[in-house]
Each structure stands twice: as C-alpha cells, then as structure tokens.
mmCIF file of C-alpha atoms in Angstrom:
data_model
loop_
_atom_site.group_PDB
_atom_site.id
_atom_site.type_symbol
_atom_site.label_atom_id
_atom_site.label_comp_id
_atom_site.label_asym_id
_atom_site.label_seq_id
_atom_site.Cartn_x
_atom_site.Cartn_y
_atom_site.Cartn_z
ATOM 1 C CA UNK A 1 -73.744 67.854 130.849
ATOM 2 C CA UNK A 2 -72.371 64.828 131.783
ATOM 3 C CA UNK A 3 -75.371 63.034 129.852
ATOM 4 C CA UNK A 4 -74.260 64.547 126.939
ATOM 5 C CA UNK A 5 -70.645 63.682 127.434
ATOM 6 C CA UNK A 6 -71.242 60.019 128.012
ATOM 7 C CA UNK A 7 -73.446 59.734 124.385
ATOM 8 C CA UNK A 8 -69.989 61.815 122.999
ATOM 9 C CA UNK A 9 -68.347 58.851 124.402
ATOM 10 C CA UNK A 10 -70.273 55.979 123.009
ATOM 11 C CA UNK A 11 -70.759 57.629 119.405
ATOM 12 C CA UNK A 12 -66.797 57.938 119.343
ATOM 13 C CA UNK A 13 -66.488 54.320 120.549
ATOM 14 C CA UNK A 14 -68.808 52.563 117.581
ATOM 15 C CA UNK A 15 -67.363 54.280 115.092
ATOM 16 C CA UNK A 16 -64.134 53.112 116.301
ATOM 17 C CA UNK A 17 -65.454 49.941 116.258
ATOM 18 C CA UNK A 18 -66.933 50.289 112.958
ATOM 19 C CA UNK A 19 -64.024 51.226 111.229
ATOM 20 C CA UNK A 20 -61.878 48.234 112.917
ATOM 21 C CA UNK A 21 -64.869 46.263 111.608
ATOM 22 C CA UNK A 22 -64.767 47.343 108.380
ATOM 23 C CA UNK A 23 -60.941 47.130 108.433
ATOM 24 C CA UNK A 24 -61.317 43.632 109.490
ATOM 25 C CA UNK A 25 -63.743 42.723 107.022
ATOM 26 C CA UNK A 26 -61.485 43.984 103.913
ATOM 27 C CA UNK A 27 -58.832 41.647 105.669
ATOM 28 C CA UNK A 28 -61.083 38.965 105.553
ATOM 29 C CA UNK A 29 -61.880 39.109 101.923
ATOM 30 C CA UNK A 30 -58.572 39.594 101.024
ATOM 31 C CA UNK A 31 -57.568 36.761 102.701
ATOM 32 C CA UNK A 32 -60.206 35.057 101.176
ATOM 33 C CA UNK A 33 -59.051 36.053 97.327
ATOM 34 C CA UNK A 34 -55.637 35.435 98.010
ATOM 35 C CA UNK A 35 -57.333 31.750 98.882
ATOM 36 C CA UNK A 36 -59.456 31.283 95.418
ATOM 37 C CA UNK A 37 -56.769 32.328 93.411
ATOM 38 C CA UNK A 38 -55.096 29.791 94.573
ATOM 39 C CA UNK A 39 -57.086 26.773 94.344
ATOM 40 C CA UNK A 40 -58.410 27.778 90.822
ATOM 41 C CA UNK A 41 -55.883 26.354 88.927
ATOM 42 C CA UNK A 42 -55.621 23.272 91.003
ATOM 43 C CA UNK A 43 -59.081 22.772 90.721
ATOM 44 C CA UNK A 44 -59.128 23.865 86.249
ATOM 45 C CA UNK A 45 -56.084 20.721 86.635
ATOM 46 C CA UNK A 46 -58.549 18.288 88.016
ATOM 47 C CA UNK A 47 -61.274 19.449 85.298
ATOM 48 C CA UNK A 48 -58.993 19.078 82.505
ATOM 49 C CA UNK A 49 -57.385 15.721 83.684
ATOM 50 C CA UNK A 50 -61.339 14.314 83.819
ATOM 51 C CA UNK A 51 -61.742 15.402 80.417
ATOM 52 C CA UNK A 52 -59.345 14.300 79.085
ATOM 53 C CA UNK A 53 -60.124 10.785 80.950
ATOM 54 C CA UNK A 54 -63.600 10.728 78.921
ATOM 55 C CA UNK A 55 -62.051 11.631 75.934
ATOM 56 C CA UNK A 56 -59.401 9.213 76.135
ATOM 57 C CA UNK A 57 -61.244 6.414 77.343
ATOM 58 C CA UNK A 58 -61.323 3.259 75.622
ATOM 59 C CA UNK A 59 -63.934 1.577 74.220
ATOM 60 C CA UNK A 60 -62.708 -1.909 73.431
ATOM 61 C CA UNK A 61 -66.101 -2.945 71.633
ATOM 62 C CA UNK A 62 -66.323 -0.149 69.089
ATOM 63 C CA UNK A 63 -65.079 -2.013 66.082
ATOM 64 C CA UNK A 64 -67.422 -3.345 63.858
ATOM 65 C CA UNK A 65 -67.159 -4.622 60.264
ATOM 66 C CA UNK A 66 -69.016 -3.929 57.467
ATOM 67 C CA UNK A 67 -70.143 -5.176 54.488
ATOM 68 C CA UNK A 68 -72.421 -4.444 51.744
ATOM 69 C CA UNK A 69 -73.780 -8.235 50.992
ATOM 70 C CA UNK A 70 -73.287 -11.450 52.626
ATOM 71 C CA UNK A 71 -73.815 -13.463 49.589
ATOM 72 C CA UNK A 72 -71.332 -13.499 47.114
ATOM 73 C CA UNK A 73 -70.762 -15.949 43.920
ATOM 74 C CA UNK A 74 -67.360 -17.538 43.564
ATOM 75 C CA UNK A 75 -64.794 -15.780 42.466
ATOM 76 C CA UNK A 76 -66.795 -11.998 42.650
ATOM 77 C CA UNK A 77 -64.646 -9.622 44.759
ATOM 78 C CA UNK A 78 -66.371 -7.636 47.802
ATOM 79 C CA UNK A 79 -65.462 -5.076 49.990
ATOM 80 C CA UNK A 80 -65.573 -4.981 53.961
ATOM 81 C CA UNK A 81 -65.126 -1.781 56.086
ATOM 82 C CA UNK A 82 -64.526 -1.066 59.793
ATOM 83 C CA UNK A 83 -64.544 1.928 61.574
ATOM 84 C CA UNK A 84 -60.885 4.068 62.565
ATOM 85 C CA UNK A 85 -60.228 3.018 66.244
ATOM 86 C CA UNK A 86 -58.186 7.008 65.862
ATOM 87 C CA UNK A 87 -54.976 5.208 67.963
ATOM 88 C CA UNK A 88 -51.860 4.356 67.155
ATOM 89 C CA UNK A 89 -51.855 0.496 66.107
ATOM 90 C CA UNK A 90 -52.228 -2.155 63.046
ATOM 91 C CA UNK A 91 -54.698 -3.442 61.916
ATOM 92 C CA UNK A 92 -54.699 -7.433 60.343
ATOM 93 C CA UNK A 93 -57.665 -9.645 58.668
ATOM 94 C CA UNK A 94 -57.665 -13.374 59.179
ATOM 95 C CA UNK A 95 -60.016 -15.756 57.089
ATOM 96 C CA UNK A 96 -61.108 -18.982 59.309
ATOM 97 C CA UNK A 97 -60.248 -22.844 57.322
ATOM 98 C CA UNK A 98 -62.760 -24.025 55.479
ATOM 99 C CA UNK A 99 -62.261 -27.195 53.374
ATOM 100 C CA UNK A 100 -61.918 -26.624 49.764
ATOM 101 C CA UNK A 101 -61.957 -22.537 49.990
ATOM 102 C CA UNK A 102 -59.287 -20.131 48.467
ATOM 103 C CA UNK A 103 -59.240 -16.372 49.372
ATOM 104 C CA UNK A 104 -57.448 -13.034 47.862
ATOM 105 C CA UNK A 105 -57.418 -10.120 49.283
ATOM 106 C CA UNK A 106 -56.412 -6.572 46.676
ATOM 107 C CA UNK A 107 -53.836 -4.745 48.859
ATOM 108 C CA UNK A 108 -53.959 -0.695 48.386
ATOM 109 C CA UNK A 109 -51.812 -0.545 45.865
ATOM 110 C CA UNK A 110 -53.816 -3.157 43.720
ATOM 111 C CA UNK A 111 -51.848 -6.410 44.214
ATOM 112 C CA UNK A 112 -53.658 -9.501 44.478
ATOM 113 C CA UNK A 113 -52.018 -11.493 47.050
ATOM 114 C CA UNK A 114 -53.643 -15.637 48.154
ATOM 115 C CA UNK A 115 -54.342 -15.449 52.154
ATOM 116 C CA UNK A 116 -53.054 -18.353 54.398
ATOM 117 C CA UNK A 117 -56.507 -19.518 56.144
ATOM 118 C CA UNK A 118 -55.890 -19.300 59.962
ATOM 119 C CA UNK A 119 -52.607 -17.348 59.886
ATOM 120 C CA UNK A 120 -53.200 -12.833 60.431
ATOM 121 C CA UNK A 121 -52.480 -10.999 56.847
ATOM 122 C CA UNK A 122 -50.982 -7.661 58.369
ATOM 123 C CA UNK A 123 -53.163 -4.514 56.639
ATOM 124 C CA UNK A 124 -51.770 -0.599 56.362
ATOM 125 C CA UNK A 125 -52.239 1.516 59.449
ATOM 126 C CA UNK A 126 -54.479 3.655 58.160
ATOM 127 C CA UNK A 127 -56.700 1.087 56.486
ATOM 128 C CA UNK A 128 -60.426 0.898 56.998
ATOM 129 C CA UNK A 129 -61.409 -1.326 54.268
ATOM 130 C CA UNK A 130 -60.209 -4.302 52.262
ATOM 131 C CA UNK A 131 -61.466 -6.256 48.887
ATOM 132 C CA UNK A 132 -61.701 -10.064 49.326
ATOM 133 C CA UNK A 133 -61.968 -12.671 46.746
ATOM 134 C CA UNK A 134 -62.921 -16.142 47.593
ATOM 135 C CA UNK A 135 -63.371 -19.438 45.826
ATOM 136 C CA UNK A 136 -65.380 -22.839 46.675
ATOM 137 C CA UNK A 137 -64.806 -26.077 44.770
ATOM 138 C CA UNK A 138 -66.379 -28.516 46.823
ATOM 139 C CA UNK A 139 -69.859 -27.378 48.254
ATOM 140 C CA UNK A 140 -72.184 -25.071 46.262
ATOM 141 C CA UNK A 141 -72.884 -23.182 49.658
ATOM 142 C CA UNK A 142 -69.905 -22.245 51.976
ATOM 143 C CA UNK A 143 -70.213 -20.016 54.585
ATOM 144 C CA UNK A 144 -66.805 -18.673 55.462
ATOM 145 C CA UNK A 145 -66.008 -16.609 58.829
ATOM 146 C CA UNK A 146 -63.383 -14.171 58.661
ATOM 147 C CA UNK A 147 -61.963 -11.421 61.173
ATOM 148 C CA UNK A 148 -60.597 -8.175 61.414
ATOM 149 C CA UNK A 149 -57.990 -7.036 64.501
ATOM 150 C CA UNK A 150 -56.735 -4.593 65.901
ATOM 151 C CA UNK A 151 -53.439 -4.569 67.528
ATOM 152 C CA UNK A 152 -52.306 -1.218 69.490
ATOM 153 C CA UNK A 153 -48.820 0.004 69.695
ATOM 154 C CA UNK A 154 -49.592 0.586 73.504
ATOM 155 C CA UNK A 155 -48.796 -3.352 74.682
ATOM 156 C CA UNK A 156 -50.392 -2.046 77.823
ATOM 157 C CA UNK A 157 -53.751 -2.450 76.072
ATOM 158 C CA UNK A 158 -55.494 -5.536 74.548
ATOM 159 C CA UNK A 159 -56.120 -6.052 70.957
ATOM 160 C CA UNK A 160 -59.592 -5.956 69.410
ATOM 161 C CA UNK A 161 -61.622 -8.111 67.143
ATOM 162 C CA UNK A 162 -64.539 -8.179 65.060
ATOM 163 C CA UNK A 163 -65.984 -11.040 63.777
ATOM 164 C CA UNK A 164 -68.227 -11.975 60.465
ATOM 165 C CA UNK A 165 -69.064 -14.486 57.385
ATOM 166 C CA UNK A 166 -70.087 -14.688 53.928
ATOM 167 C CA UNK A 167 -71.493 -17.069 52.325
ATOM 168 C CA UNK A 168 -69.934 -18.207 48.853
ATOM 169 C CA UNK A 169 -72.170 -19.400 45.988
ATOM 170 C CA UNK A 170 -70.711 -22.009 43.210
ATOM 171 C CA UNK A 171 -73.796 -22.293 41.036
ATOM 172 C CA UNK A 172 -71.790 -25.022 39.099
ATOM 173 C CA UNK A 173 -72.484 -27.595 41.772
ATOM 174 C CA UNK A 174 -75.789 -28.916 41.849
ATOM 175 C CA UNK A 175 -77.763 -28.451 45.012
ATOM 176 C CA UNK A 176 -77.222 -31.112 47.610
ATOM 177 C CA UNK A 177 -73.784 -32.194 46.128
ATOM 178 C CA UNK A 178 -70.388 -32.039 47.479
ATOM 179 C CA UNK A 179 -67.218 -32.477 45.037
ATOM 180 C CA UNK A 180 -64.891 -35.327 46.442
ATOM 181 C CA UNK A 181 -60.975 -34.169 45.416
ATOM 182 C CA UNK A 182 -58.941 -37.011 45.067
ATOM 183 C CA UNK A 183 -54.813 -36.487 45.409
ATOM 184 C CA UNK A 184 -53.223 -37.741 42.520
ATOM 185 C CA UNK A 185 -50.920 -40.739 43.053
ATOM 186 C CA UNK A 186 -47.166 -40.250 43.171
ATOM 187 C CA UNK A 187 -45.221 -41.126 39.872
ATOM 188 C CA UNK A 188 -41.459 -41.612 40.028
ATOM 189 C CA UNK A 189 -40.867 -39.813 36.316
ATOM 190 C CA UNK A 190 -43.743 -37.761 35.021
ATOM 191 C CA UNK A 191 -43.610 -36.442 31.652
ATOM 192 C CA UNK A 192 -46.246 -34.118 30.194
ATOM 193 C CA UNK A 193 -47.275 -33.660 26.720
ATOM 194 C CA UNK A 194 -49.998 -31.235 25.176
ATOM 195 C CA UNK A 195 -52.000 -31.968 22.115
ATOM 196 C CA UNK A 196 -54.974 -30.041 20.336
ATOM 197 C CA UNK A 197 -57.110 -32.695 18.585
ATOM 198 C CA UNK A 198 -60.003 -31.826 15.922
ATOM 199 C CA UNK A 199 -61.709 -35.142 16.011
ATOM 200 C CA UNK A 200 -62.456 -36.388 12.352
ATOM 201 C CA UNK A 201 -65.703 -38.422 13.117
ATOM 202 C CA UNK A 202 -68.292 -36.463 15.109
ATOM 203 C CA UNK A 203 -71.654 -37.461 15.838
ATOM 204 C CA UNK A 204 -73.427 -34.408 16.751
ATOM 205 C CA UNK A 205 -77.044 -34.161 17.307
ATOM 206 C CA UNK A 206 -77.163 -30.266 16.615
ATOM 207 C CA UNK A 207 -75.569 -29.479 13.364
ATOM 208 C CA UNK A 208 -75.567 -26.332 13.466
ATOM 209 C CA UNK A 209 -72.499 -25.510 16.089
ATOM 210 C CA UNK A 210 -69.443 -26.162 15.131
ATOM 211 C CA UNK A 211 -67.863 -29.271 15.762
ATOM 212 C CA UNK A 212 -65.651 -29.520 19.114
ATOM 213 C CA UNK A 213 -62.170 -29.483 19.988
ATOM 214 C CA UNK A 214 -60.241 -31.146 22.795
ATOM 215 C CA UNK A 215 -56.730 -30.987 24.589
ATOM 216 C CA UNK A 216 -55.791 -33.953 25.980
ATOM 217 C CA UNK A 217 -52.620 -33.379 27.944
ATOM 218 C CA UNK A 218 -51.833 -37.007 29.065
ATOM 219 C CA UNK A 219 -49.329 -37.679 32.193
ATOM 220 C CA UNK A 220 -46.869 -40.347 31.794
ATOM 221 C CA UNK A 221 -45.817 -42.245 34.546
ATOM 222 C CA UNK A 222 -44.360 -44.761 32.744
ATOM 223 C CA UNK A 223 -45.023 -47.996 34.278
ATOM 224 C CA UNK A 224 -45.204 -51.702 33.283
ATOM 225 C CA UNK A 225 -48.046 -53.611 32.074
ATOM 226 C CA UNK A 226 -48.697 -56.969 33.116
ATOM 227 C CA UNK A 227 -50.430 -59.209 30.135
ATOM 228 C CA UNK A 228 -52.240 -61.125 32.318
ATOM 229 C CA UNK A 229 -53.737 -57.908 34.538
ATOM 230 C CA UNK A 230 -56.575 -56.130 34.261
ATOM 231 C CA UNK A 231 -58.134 -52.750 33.059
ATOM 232 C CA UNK A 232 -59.727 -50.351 35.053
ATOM 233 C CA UNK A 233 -59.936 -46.587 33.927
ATOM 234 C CA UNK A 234 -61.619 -44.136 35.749
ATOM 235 C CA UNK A 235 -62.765 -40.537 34.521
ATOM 236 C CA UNK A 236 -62.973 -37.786 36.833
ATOM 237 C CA UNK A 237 -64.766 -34.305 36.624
ATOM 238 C CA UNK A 238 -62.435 -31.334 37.056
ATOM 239 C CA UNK A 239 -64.475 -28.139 35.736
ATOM 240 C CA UNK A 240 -66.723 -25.963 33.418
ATOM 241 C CA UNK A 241 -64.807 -22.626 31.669
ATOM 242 C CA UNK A 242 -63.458 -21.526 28.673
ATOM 243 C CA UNK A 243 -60.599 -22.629 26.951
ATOM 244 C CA UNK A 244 -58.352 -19.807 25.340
ATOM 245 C CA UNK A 245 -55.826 -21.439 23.005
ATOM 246 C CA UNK A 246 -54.116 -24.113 25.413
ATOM 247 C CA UNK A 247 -55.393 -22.357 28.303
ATOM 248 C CA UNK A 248 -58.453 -23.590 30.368
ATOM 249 C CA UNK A 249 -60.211 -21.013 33.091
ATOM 250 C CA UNK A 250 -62.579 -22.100 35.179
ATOM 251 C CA UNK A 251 -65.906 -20.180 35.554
ATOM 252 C CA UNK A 252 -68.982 -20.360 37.639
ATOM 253 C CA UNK A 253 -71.199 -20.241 34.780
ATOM 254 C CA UNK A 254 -71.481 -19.929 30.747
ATOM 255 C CA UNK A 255 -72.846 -17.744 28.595
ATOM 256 C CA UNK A 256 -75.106 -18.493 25.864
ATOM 257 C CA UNK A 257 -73.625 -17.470 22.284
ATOM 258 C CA UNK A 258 -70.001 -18.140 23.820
ATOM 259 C CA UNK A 259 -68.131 -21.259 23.522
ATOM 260 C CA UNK A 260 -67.855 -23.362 26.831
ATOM 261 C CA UNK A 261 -65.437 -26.038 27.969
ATOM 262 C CA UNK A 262 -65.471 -28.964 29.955
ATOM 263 C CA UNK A 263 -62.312 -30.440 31.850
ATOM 264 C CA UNK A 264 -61.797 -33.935 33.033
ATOM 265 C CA UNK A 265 -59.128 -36.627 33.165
ATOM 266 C CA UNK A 266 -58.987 -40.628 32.369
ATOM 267 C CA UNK A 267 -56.467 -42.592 34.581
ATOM 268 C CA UNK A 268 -56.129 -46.519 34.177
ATOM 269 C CA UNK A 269 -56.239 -47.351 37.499
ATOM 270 C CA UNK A 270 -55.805 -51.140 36.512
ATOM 271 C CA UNK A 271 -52.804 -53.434 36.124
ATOM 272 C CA UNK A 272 -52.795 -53.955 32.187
ATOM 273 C CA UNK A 273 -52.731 -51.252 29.362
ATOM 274 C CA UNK A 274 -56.095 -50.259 27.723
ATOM 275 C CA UNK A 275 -55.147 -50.331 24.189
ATOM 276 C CA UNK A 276 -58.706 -49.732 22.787
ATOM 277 C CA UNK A 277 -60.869 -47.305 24.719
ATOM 278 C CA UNK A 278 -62.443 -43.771 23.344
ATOM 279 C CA UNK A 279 -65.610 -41.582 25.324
ATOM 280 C CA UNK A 280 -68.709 -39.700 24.335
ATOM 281 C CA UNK A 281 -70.065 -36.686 25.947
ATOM 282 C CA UNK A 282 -73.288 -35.154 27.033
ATOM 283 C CA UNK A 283 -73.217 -31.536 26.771
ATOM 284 C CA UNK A 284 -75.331 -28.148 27.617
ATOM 285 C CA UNK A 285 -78.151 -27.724 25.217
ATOM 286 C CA UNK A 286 -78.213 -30.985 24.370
ATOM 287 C CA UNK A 287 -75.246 -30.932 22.215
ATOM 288 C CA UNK A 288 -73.328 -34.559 21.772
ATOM 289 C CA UNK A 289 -69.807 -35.393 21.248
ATOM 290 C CA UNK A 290 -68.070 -38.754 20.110
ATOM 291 C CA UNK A 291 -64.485 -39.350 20.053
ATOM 292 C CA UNK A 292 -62.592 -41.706 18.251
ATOM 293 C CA UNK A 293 -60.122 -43.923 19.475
ATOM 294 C CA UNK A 294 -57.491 -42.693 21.900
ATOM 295 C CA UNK A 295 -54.274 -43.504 22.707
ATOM 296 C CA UNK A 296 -53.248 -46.603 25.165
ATOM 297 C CA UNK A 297 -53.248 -45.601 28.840
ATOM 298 C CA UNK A 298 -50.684 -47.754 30.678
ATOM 299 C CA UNK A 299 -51.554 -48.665 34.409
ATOM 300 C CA UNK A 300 -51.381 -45.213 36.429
ATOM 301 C CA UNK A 301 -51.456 -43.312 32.791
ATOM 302 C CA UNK A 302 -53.560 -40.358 33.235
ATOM 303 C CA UNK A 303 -54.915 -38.049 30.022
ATOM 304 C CA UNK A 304 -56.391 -34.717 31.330
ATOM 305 C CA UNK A 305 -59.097 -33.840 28.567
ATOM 306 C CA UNK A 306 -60.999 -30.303 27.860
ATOM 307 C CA UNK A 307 -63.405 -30.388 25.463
ATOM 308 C CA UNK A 308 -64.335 -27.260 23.823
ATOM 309 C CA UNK A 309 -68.068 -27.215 21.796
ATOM 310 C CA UNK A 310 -70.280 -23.875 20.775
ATOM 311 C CA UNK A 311 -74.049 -23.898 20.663
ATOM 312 C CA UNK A 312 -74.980 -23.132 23.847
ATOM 313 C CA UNK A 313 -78.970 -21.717 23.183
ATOM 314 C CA UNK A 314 -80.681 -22.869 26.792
ATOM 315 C CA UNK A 315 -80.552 -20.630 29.748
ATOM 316 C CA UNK A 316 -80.801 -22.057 33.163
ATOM 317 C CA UNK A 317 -79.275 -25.299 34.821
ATOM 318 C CA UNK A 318 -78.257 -27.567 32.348
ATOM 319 C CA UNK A 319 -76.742 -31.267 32.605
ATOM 320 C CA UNK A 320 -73.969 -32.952 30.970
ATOM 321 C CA UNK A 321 -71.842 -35.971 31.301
ATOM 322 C CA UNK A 322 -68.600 -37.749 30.214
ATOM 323 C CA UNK A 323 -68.836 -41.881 29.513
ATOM 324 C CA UNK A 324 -65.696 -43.872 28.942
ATOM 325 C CA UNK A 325 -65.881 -46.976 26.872
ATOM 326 C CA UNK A 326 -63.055 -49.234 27.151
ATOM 327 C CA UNK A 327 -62.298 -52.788 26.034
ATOM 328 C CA UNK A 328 -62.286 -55.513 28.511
ATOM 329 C CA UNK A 329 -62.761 -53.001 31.321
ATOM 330 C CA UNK A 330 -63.391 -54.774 34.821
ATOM 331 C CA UNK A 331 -65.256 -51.671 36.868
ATOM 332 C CA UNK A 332 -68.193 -49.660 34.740
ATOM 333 C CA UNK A 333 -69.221 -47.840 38.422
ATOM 334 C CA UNK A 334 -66.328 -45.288 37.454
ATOM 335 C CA UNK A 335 -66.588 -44.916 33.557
ATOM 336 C CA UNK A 336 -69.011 -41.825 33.694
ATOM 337 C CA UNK A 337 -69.964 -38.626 35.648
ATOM 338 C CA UNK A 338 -72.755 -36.311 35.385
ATOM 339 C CA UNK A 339 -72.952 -33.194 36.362
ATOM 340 C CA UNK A 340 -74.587 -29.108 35.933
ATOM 341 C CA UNK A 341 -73.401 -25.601 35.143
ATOM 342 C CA UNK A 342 -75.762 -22.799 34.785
ATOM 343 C CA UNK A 343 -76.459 -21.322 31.704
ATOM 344 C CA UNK A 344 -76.970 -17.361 31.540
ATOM 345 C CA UNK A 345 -78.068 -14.428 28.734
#
C-alpha cells in the first residue's frame, strides 16, 4: 500500500515538473521573440546602409572618351563621347597647345564657338558628347591631345579626367614640310585697297581653260624711298581655295572641273621702290600664268595676290609655284616658292 502510494507521489511530482518545464520553456521562447523582433530592424538598417555603400560607391576611373576615328583631315568635324558619371556635376573639354592648330567645338544648340588651347570650355550638365573641328597650317601631321573633366558639385570629391588625341591631316603640305609663319611688320598708317585684275597678256600653255583672274589687295605703309637703296621683294605662300567674288577660302584640297585659287603676297623688303617688277606662275595640271607689269612696291609695300585659273584635269598631288621678277633686285633666294595641293574627282 504504501508502495503504491509512493509511485502516486512521484507520478504527481513529474508532471508538476513537467508542466513548470513546459511553462518555462514558452517563457523562454517568448523571451527569445521579444529579442529577434528587436534586432531585425537594426540588423535590415545595417543591410540597407551596405547597399547603399556599393551602390553609391565611387569609381573615379570610369570615364572614358570615345571616338569614332583618330584621323581626321583639316577642317572635317568629329564627334567624341563619354559615358554619364549619373552625379550631380559639370562636365568641361580642354584641347592641349599645339603650334599652328585652331579648334571649334558645335555647342548643343548648334553654335560654333573657337576654343582657347589650354584654358577648360565649360559643356551642359547633361552632355555626353561634343563635335570638334580643328585646323593645322603648319605641319601636314599634327597630333593634338585633348581632355574631357568632370567636376562634381560635391567639393568633397575630386574631379575626373580622361585623356585622348587625334591626329589632323593637311594634305596641302607636302610630306616632310613644315610652313614657317612670319608676323607681318608693324606699319604706322596702313591703308588697304582691293582690285580684281583680268590680265590682258596671258601666256598659257593649255588653251583650253579660261584665262585667270587675280586680286591683288596691296597694303600701304607708306614709307620713303631712298634713290640710292636697294630692292629686295620677297613672295610668300599663304594658301590653296577658292575664291568667291572678293572672297578667298581656304581648302585642303581641289576638285577637278572646279576653279581653284592660289594666295600669296609680295613685300619689298628693300630700301628703294621696285618700279618695274611683274611674276609668273606654275599651276596644277600644268597650267601657266604670266602677269604683266605691276604696280611699284615702296620699301615695306606689301600686295597680297590670289590668283584664280580653271582647268584642273589631273588627280593626285600636284605642284605649283609663284616666281617674282623684279628689276635690279639684290636677293633671288626669296623671289619664288613651290609648293603641292592634292587634286581629287
């Protein structure tokens, strides 16, 4: 009987226990919830601030600038691109100095505006690509480095650049030859005067095109002549075009069919006036020009000349040349040039 009481006893007491158990348990998890639900949005905080760490992080070597060619003829426009940095900021393109270049850029709203080599041309925010013109007159290969930078409104962070060149053809240089510009010399009074000439004694060697024309716009400095000085005139190159009424436009190459032009100026670089002087030209296609007599140059008298001829049936590099005869000149090493233009379809 007792026996029996004492296994009453223990039964009683582990259930006890088992239910305090259990009760504890639930307490426990509980306990633990309450826990989790607390630290879960601490630890979504944390997530999101990583996030948006890696999505916000800044790669300073991600611009890059694009273009479609790297060789480009003299005065042809082409287009470079870069990629959206997708940040507040400006953007700006800078073209290096380079002797004897010119650039343009086309801003979005089509202006053509010159760019000061060296110095940042500011571009529109949003602005991923920009069309550049750029001229050589000295070398007939130039390669010219240029820039694009990026500036963000944050002046916490650094600005960002990305480098490149192009190389800018003037296929009316001959290979091998650089143009030398001389800076015209100072003149108290300068007058200028344009004339269009049609020469009455030509000596063509083609008959067939028509005879040329020339402007000769002299520059007066007016200065004295001494009687007992001497003569010196020296002719200088200036460039190949076309010549539209009085104006002359300087191209990279001519066209066969089309009328071309030559530019180039007489200066009497001597003490005495050259009363009696006149030239003869070489042209493209092996067309010939003589002039007739032209007016006295004084000392420091300049006459800027464009002769205009048609004719042109040869494709491909041709020569021509400018010789200056003058009375009782002293110096024949500067009485002629020669030079080339090439001659296209």
């Amino acid at each position: 009987m007792t026996q029996i009481q004492n296994n009453e006893q223990k039964e009683s007491l582990i259930k006890v226990l088992a239910i305090v158990g259990f009760l504890a348990a639930i307490v426990l998890l509980v306990f633990i919830a309450v826990k989790v639900v607390t630290f879960i949005p601490g630890a979504f905080n944390s997530l999101a601030s990583i996030a948006d760490s890696v999505y916000n992080y800044d790669k300073t070597d991600t611009l890059k600038v694009t273009t479609p060619t790297s060789v480009v003829k003299t005065d042809e426009g082409f287009t470079i691109s870069w990629k959206d940095m997708n940040k507040p900021g400006t953007y700006s393109f800078m073209v290096d100095c380079v002797s004897g270049i010119n650039a343009d850029v086309r801003t979005a709203d089509g202006e053509i505006i010159a760019v000061v080599c060296g110095e940042p041309f500011k571009l529109a925010k949003d602005q991923t690509s920009l069309e550049i013109v750029m001229k050589t007159r000295i070398d007939r290969f130039t390669d010219i480095p240029y820039s694009i930078t990026f500036t963000p409104s944050d002046p916490r962070q650094e600005s960002v650049s990305a480098s490149a060149r192009v190389t800018i053809i003037n296929a009316s240089i001959p290979t091998g030859t650089t143009v030398t510009e001389t800076p015209a010399e100072p003149a108290k009074e300068v007058a200028t005067e344009t004339t269009v000439v049609t020469p009455v004694e030509t000596k063509p060697v083609i008959a067939k095109p028509q005879a040329p024309v020339y402007v000769e716009t002299p520059i007066y400095a007016i200065p004295a002549s001494n009687p007992n000085g001497t003569i010196d005139l020296q002719v200088v190159f200036i460039g190949v075009g076309e010549l539209n009424g009085s104006s002359f436009t300087l191209l990279p190459e001519l066209q066969t069919g089309k009328a071309g032009a030559i530019r180039f100026s007489v200066k009497n670089i001597g003490t005495k006036t050259a009363d009696d002087w006149s030239f003869n030209a070489k042209l493209p296609s092996d067309l010939s020009f003589e002039s007739t007599e032209q007016n006295a140059l004084k000392p420091n008298e300049e006459a800027i000349i464009t002769l205009n001829f048609t004719g042109i049936s040869r494709t491909g590099v041709e020569s021509f040349g400018v010789t200056v005869d003058a009375t009782a000149d002293v110096n024949s090493k500067n009485n002629s040039f020669t030079w080339a233009v090439n001659v296209v379809n």
